[in-house]
Short mmCIF file of C-alpha atoms in Angstrom, two decimals:
data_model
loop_
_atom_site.label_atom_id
_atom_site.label_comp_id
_atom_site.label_asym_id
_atom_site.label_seq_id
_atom_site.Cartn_x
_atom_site.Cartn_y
_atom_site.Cartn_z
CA UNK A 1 7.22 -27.83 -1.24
CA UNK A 2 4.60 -28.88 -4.19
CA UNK A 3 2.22 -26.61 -5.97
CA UNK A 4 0.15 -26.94 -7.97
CA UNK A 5 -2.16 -24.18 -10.46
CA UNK A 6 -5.30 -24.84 -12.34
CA UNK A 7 -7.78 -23.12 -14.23
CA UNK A 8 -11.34 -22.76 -12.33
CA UNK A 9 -14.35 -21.25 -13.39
CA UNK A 10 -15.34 -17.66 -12.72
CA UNK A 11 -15.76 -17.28 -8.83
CA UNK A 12 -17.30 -14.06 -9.34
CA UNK A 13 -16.28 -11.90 -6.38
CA UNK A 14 -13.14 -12.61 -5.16
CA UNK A 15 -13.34 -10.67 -1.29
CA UNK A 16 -15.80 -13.72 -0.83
CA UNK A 17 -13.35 -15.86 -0.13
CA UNK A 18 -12.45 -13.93 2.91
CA UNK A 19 -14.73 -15.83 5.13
CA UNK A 20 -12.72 -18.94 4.93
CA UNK A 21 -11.65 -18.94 8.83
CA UNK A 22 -7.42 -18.69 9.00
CA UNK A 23 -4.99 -16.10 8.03
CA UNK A 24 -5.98 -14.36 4.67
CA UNK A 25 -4.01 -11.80 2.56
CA UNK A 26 -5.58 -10.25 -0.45
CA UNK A 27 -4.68 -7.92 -3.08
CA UNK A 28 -7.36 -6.69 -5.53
CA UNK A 29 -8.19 -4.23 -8.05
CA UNK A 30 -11.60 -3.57 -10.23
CA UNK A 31 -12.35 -6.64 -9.36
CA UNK A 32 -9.26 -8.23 -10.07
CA UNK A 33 -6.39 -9.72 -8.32
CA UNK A 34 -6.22 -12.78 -5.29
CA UNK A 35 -7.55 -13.67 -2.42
CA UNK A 36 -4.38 -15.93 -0.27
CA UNK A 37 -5.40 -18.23 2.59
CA UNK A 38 -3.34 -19.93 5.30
CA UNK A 39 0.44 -20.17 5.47
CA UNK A 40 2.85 -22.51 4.14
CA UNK A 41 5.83 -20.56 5.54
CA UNK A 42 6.65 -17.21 6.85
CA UNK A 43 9.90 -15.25 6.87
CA UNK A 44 10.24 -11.72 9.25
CA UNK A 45 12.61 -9.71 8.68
CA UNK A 46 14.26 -5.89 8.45
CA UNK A 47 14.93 -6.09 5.01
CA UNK A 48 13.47 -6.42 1.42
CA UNK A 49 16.84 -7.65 0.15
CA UNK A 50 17.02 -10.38 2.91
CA UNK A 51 13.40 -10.87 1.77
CA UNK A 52 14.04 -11.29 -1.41
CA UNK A 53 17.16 -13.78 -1.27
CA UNK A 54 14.62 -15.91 1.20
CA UNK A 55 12.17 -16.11 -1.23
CA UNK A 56 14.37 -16.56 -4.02
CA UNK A 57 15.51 -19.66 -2.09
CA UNK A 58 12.33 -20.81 -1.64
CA UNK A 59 10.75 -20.51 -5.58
CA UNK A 60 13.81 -22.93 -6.09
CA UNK A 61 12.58 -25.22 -4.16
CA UNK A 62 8.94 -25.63 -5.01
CA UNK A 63 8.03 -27.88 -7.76
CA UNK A 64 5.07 -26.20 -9.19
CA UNK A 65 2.66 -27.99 -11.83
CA UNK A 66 0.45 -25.53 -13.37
CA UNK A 67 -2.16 -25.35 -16.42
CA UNK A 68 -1.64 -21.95 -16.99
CA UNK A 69 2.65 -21.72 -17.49
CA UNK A 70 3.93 -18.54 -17.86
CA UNK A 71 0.27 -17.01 -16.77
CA UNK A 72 1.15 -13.79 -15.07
CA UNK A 73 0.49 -14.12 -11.40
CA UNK A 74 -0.79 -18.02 -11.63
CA UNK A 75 2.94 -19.59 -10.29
CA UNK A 76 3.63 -19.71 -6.23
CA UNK A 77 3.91 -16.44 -4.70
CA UNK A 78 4.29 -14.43 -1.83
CA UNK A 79 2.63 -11.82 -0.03
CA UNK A 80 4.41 -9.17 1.63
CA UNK A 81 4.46 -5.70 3.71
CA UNK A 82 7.76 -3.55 4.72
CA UNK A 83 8.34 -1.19 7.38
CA UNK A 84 8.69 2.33 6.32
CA UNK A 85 11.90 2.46 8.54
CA UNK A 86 13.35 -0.33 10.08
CA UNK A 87 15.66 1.82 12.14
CA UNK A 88 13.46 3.59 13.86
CA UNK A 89 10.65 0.98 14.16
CA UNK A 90 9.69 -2.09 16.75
CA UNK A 91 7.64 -3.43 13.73
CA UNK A 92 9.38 -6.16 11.61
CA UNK A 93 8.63 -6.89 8.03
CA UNK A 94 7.16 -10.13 6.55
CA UNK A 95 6.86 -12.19 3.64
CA UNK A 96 3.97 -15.06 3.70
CA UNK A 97 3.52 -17.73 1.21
CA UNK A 98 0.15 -18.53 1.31
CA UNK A 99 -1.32 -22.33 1.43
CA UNK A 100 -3.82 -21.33 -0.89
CA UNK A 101 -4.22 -18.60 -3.71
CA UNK A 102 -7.59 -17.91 -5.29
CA UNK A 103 -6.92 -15.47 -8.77
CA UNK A 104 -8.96 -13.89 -11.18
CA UNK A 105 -6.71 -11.68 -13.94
CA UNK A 106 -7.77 -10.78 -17.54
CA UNK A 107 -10.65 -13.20 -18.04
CA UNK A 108 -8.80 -15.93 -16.45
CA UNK A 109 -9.47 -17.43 -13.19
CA UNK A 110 -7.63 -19.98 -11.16
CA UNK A 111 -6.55 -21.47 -7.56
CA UNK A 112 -3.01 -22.37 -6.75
CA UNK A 113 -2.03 -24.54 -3.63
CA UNK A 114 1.11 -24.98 -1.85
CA UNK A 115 2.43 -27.39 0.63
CA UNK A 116 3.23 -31.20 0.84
CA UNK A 117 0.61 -31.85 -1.83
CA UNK A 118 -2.26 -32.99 0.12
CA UNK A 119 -4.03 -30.10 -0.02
CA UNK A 120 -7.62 -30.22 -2.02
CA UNK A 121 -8.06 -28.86 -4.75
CA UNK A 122 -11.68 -27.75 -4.59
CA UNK A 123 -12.85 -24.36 -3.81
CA UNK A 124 -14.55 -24.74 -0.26
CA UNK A 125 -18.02 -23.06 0.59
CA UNK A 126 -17.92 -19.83 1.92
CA UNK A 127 -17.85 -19.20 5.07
CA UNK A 128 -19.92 -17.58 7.60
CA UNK A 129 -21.05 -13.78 6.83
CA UNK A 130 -18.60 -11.14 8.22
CA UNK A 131 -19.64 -8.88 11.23
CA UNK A 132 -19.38 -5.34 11.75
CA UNK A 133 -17.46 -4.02 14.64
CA UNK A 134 -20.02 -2.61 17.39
CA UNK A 135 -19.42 0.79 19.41
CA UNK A 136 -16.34 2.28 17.57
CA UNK A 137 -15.22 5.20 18.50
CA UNK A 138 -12.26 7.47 17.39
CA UNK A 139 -9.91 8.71 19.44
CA UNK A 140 -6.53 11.47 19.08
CA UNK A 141 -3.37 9.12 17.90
CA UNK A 142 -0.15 9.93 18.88
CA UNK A 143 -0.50 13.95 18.61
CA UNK A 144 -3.41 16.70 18.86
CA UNK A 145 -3.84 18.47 15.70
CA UNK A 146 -2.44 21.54 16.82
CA UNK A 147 0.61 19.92 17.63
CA UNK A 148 1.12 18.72 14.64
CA UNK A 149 0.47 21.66 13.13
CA UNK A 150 2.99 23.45 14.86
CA UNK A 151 5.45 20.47 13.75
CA UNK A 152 4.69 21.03 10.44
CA UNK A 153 5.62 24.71 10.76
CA UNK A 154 9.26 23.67 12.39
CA UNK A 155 9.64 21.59 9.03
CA UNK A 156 8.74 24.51 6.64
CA UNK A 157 11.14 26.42 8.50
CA UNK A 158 13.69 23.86 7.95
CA UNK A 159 12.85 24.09 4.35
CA UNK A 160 12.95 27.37 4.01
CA UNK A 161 16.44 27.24 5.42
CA UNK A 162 17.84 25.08 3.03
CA UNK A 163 18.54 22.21 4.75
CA UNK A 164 15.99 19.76 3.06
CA UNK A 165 13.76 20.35 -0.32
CA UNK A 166 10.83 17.99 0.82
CA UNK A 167 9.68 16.07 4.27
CA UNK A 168 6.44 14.23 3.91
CA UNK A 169 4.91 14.69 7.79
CA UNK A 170 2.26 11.94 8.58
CA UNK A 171 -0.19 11.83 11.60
CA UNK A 172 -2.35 8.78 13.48
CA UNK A 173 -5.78 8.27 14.86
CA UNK A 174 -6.96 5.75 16.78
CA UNK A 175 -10.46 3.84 16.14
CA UNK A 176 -11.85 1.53 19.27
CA UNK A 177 -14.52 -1.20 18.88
CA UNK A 178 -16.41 -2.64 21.37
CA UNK A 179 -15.04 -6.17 20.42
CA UNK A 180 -12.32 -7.18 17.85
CA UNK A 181 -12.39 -5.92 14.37
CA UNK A 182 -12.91 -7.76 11.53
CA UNK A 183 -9.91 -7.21 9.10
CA UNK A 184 -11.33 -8.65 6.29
CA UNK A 185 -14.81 -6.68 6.73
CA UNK A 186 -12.66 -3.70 6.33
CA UNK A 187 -11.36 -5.17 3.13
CA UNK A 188 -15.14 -5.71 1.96
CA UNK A 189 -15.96 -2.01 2.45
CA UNK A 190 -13.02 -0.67 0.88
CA UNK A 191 -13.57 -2.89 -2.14
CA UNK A 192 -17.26 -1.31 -2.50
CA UNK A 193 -16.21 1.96 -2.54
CA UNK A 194 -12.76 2.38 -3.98
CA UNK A 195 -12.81 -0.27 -7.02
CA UNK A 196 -9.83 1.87 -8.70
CA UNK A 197 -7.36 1.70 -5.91
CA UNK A 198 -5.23 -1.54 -4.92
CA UNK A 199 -7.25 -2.73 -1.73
CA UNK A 200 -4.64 -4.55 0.55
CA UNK A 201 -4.81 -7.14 3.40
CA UNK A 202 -1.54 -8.53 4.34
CA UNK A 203 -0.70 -9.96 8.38
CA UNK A 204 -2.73 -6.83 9.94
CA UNK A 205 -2.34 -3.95 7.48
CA UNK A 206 -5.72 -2.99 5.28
CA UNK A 207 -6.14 -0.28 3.24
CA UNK A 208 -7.09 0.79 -0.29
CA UNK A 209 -3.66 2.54 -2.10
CA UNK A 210 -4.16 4.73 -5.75
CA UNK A 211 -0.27 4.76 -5.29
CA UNK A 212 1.73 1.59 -7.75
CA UNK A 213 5.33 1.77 -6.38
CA UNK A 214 6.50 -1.33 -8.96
CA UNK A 215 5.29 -3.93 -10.97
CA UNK A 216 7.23 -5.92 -13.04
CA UNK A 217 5.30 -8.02 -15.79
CA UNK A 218 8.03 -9.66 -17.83
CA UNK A 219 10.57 -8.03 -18.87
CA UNK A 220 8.10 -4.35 -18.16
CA UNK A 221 8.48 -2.15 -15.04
CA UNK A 222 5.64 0.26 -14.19
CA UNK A 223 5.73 3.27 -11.04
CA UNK A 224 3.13 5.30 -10.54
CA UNK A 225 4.12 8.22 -8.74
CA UNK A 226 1.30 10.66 -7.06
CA UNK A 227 2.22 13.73 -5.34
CA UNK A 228 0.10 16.57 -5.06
CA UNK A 229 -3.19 16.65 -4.20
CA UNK A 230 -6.21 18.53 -3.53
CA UNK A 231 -9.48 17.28 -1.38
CA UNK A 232 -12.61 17.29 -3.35
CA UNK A 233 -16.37 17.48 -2.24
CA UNK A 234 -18.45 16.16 -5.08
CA UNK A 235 -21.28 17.44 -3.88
CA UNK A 236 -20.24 20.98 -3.51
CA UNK A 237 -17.13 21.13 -5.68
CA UNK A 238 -16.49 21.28 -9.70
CA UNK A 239 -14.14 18.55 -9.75
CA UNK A 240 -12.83 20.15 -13.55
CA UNK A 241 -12.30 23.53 -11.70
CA UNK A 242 -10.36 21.80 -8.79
CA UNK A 243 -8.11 19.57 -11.56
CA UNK A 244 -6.78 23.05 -13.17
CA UNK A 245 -5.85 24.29 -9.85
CA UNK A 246 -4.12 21.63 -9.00
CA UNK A 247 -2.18 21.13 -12.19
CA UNK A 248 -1.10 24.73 -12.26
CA UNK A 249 -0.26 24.97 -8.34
CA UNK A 250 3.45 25.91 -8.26
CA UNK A 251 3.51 23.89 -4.51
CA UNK A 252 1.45 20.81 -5.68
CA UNK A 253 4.10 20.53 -9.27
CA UNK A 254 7.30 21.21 -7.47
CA UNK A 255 6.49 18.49 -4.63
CA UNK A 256 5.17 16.32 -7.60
CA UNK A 257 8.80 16.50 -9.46
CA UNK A 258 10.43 15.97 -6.56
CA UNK A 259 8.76 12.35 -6.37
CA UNK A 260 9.20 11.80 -9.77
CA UNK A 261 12.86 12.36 -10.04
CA UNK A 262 13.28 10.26 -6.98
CA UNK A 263 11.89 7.06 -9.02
CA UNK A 264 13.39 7.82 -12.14
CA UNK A 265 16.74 7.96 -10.34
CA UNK A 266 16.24 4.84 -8.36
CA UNK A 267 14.89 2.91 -11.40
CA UNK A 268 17.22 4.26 -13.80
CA UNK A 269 19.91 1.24 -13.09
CA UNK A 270 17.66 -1.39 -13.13
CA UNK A 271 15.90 -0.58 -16.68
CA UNK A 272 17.88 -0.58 -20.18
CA UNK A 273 15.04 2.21 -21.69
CA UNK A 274 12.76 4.38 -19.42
CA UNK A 275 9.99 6.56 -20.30
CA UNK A 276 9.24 9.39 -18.40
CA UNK A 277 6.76 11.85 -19.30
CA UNK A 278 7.19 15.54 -18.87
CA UNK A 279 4.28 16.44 -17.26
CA UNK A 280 2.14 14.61 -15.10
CA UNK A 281 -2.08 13.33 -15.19
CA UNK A 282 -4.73 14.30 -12.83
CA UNK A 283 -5.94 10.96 -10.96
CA UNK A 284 -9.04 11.35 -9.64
CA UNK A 285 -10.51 9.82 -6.95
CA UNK A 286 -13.83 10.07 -4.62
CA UNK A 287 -12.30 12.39 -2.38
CA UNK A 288 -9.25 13.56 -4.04
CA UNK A 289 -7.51 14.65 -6.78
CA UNK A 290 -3.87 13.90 -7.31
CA UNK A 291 -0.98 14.65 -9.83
CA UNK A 292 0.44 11.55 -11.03
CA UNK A 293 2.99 10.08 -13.35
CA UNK A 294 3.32 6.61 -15.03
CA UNK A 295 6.85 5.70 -15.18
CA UNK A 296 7.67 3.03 -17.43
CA UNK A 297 10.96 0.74 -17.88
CA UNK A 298 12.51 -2.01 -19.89
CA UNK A 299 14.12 -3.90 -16.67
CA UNK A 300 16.80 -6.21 -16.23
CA UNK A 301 14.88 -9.92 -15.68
CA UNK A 302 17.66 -11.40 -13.22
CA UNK A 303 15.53 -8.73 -10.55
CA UNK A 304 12.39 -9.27 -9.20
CA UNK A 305 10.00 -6.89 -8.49
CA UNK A 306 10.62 -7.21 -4.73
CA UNK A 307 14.18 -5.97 -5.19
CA UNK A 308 13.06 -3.68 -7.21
CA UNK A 309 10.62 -2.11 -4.78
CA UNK A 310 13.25 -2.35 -2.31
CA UNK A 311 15.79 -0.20 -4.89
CA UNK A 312 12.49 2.30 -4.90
CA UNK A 313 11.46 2.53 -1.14
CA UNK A 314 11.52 5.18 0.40
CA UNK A 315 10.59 7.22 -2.54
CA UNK A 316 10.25 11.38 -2.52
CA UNK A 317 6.67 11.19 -2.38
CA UNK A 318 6.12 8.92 0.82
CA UNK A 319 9.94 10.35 2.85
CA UNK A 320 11.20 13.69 1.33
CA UNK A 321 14.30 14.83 -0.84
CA UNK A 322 16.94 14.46 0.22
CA UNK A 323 16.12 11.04 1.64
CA UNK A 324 18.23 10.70 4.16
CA UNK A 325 17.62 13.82 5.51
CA UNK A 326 13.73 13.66 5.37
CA UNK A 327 14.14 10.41 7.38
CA UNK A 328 16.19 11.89 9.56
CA UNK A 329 13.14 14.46 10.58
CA UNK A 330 10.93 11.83 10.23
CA UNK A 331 12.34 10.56 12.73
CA UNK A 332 12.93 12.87 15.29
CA UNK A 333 9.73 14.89 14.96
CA UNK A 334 6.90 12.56 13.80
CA UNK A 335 6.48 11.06 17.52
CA UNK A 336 4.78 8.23 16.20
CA UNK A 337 6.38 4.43 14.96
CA UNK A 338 5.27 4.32 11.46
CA UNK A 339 5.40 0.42 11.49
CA UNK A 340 4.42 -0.93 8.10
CA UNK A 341 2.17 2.36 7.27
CA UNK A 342 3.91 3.94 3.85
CA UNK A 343 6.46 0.87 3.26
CA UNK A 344 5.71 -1.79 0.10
CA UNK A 345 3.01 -3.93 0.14
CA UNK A 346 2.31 -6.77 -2.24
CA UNK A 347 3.44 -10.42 -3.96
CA UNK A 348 6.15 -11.88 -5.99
CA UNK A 349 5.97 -15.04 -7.76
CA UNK A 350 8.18 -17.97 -8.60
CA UNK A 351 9.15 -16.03 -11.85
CA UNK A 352 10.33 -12.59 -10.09
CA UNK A 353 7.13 -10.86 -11.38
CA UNK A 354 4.94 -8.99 -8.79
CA UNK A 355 3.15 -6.25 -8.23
CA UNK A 356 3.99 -3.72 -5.06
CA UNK A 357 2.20 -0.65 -3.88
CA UNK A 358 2.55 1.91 -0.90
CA UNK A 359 0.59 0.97 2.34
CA UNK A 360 -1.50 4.41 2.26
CA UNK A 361 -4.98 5.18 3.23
CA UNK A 362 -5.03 2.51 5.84
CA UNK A 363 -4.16 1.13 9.11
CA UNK A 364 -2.92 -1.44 11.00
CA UNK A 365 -4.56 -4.00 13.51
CA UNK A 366 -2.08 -5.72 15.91
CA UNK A 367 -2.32 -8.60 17.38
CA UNK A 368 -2.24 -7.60 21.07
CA UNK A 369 -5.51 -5.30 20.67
CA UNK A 370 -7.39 -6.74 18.02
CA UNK A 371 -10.17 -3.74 19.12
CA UNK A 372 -8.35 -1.11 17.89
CA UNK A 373 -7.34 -0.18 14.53
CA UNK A 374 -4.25 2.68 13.78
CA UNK A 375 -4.87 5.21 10.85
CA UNK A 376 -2.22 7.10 9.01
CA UNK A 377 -2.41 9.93 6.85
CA UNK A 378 0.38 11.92 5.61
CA UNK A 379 1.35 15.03 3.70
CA UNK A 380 4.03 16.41 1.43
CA UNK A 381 5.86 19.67 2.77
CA UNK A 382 7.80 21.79 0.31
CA UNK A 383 8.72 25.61 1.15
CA UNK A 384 5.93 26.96 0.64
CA UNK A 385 3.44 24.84 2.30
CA UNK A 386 0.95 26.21 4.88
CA UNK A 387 0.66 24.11 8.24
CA UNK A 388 -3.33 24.54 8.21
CA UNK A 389 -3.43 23.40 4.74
CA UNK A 390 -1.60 19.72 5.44
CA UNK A 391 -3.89 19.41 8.26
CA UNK A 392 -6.73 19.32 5.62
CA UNK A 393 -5.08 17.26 3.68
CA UNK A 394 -4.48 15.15 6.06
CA UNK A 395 -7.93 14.66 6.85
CA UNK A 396 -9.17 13.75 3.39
CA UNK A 397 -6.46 11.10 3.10
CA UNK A 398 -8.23 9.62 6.66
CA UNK A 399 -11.46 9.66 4.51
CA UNK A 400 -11.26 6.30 3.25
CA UNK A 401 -10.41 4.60 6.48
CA UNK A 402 -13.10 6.44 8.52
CA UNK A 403 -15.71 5.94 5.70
CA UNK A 404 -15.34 2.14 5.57
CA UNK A 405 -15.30 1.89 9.41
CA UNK A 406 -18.68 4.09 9.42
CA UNK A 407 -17.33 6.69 10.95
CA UNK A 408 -17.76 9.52 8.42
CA UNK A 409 -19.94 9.89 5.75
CA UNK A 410 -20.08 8.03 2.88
#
């Protein structure tokens, strides 16, 4: 394949390149990031490593002209979201490399295109406005909340018993629409409302994630790990008052360490200097506070920051601790197929650089009922978590989803 990169003027917001009619992906944050369109090839999978020798295989094959060399982001890349467990899931994973990539990072804007080399290279018109689902309606997933409630009461006992230190329980709900939702109107809301997050669009998932599992800029690797968290009413709640008691919560810390040690562990092989710091940030966001920790790593430049996300997956703070144990629950008492919900999402380019997040505060849209949309929310159980409690969590991590459908309030 041939692609080519050049430098284009400002095209102001990026999300309005989703009306172009096609497949998109996009991956954006404060207003930065890339908008992908159409695909030049497609690889599914149940691996990250097979994944990542695929597209390894396929960087060394495209000859790439570019004005911007060694511009992070601006060489051929790939878009990508994992399954949280691919042994307990119908859902495959996929890698897409996009026909067309529309970028806008630190001041610098540009377009890459990939294929025979016939493709144009300028920007089309935008496309027609998006629409707004009609009649949607939300409906109980794959348990009632007392159910899962008493669930998460079997896995405390568990716990308490010794026989795992952390199981992070999730839940679904189910939102119908009158005709098929617009994906990418989903992305437009999110954007609006959660400019601090990574908003995602890849092959059916959407969401908007505060959580960074890798990114690998050079020789750099970043993790942000969040674990911990506390709902928050701005309205009716001192957000200062709600940070303290979270940062001093002997539940929220020790399920917050957990997480951290996971990455740290994982990471530690890759990276020839790590920093991690002692104790961790409050993160605040519209609905919620969480504790989180930048982890930070001098990494080895032979790995890309897909294999590096696959070294990091499933981390403490979206599985559990012990990890194969926490799947193991997962597993058995969930009774729902997490598909891509909680696995990696994001690119790699040519170079190995990329950026990958956790699929959280989203859903998924198959292809088979384009009406419907899946939700997932999840929450952290350590011993001395409180079944009522999750369930309230639960339901401010929904909050995002439910407010850009307009189904709660904004």
């Amino acid at each position: 394949m041939r692609a080519t990169t050049v430098a284009i003027p400002d095209p102001g917001l990026l999300q309005r390149f989703l009306t172009y009619s096609g497949p998109n992906a996009a991956f954006i944050r404060r207003g930065e990031g890339f908008v992908a369109l159409g695909e030049a090839a497609r690889f599914e999978t149940d691996s990250p490593d097979a994944a990542d020798v695929w597209w390894s295989e396929v960087a060394d094959h495209i000859d790439h002209d570019s004005e911007l060399p060694g511009a992070y982001g601006t060489s051929p890349l790939a878009v990508g979201s994992f399954t949280f467990d691919p042994d307990h899931s119908e859902e495959r994973s996929v890698l897409i490399v996009p026909e067309v990539v529309v970028g806008k990072r630190d001041g610098q804007s540009w377009m890459t295109t990939i294929g025979d080399g016939s493709q144009s290279l300028d920007i089309p018109p935008p496309g027609e406005p998006l629409e707004a689902p009609s009649g949607l309606q939300l409906r109980q997933g794959s348990l009632s909340e007392n159910v899962w409630m008493d669930i998460v009461g079997e896995v405390i006992r568990l716990i308490r018993r010794g026989e795992v230190d952390k199981v992070v329980l999730a839940r679904d709900l189910l939102a119908h629409a009158e005709n098929p939702i617009d994906v990418r109107w989903l992305v437009n809301r999110l954007l609006h409302r959660y400019p601090t997050t990574w908003t995602y669009l890849v092959d059916g998932m959407v969401g908007a994630t505060p959580e960074l599992l890798i990114r690998r800029q050079g020789g750099l690797a970043t993790s942000r790990v969040l674990a911990g968290t506390v709902s928050l009413d701005p309205s009716n709640t001192n957000a200062l008052v709600k940070a303290a008691e979270l940062a001093t919560s002997s539940k929220d810390v020790a399920e917050h360490e957990f997480a951290v040690e996971s990455v740290a562990r994982a990471l530690a092989p890759y990276c020839s200097a790590m920093n991690v710091p002692e104790t961790p940030s409050v993160l605040p966001l519209p609905n919620v506070l969480h504790l989180a920790t930048d982890i930070t790593g001098v990494t080895d430049p032979d790995t890309s920051s897909l294999a590096l996300a696959a070294a990091l997956h499933p981390s403490a703070a979206v599985c559990g601790t012990p990890t194969f144990a926490a799947r193991d629950i997962i597993s058995e008492l969930e009774s729902m197929d997490r598909g891509r919900y909680a696995g990696p999402v994001g690119w790699v380019d040519s170079s190995g650089d990329g950026e990958w997040t956790i699929a959280l505060r989203g859903g998924q849209i198959k292809q088979d009922s384009p009406d419907t949309i899946q939700l997932f929310a999840g929450s952290g159980l350590v011993i001395d978590s409180d079944p009522p409690a999750e369930l309230a969590e639960t339901k401010a991590k929904f909050l995002p989803m439910l407010q850009a459908l307009g189904l709660a309030d904004t």
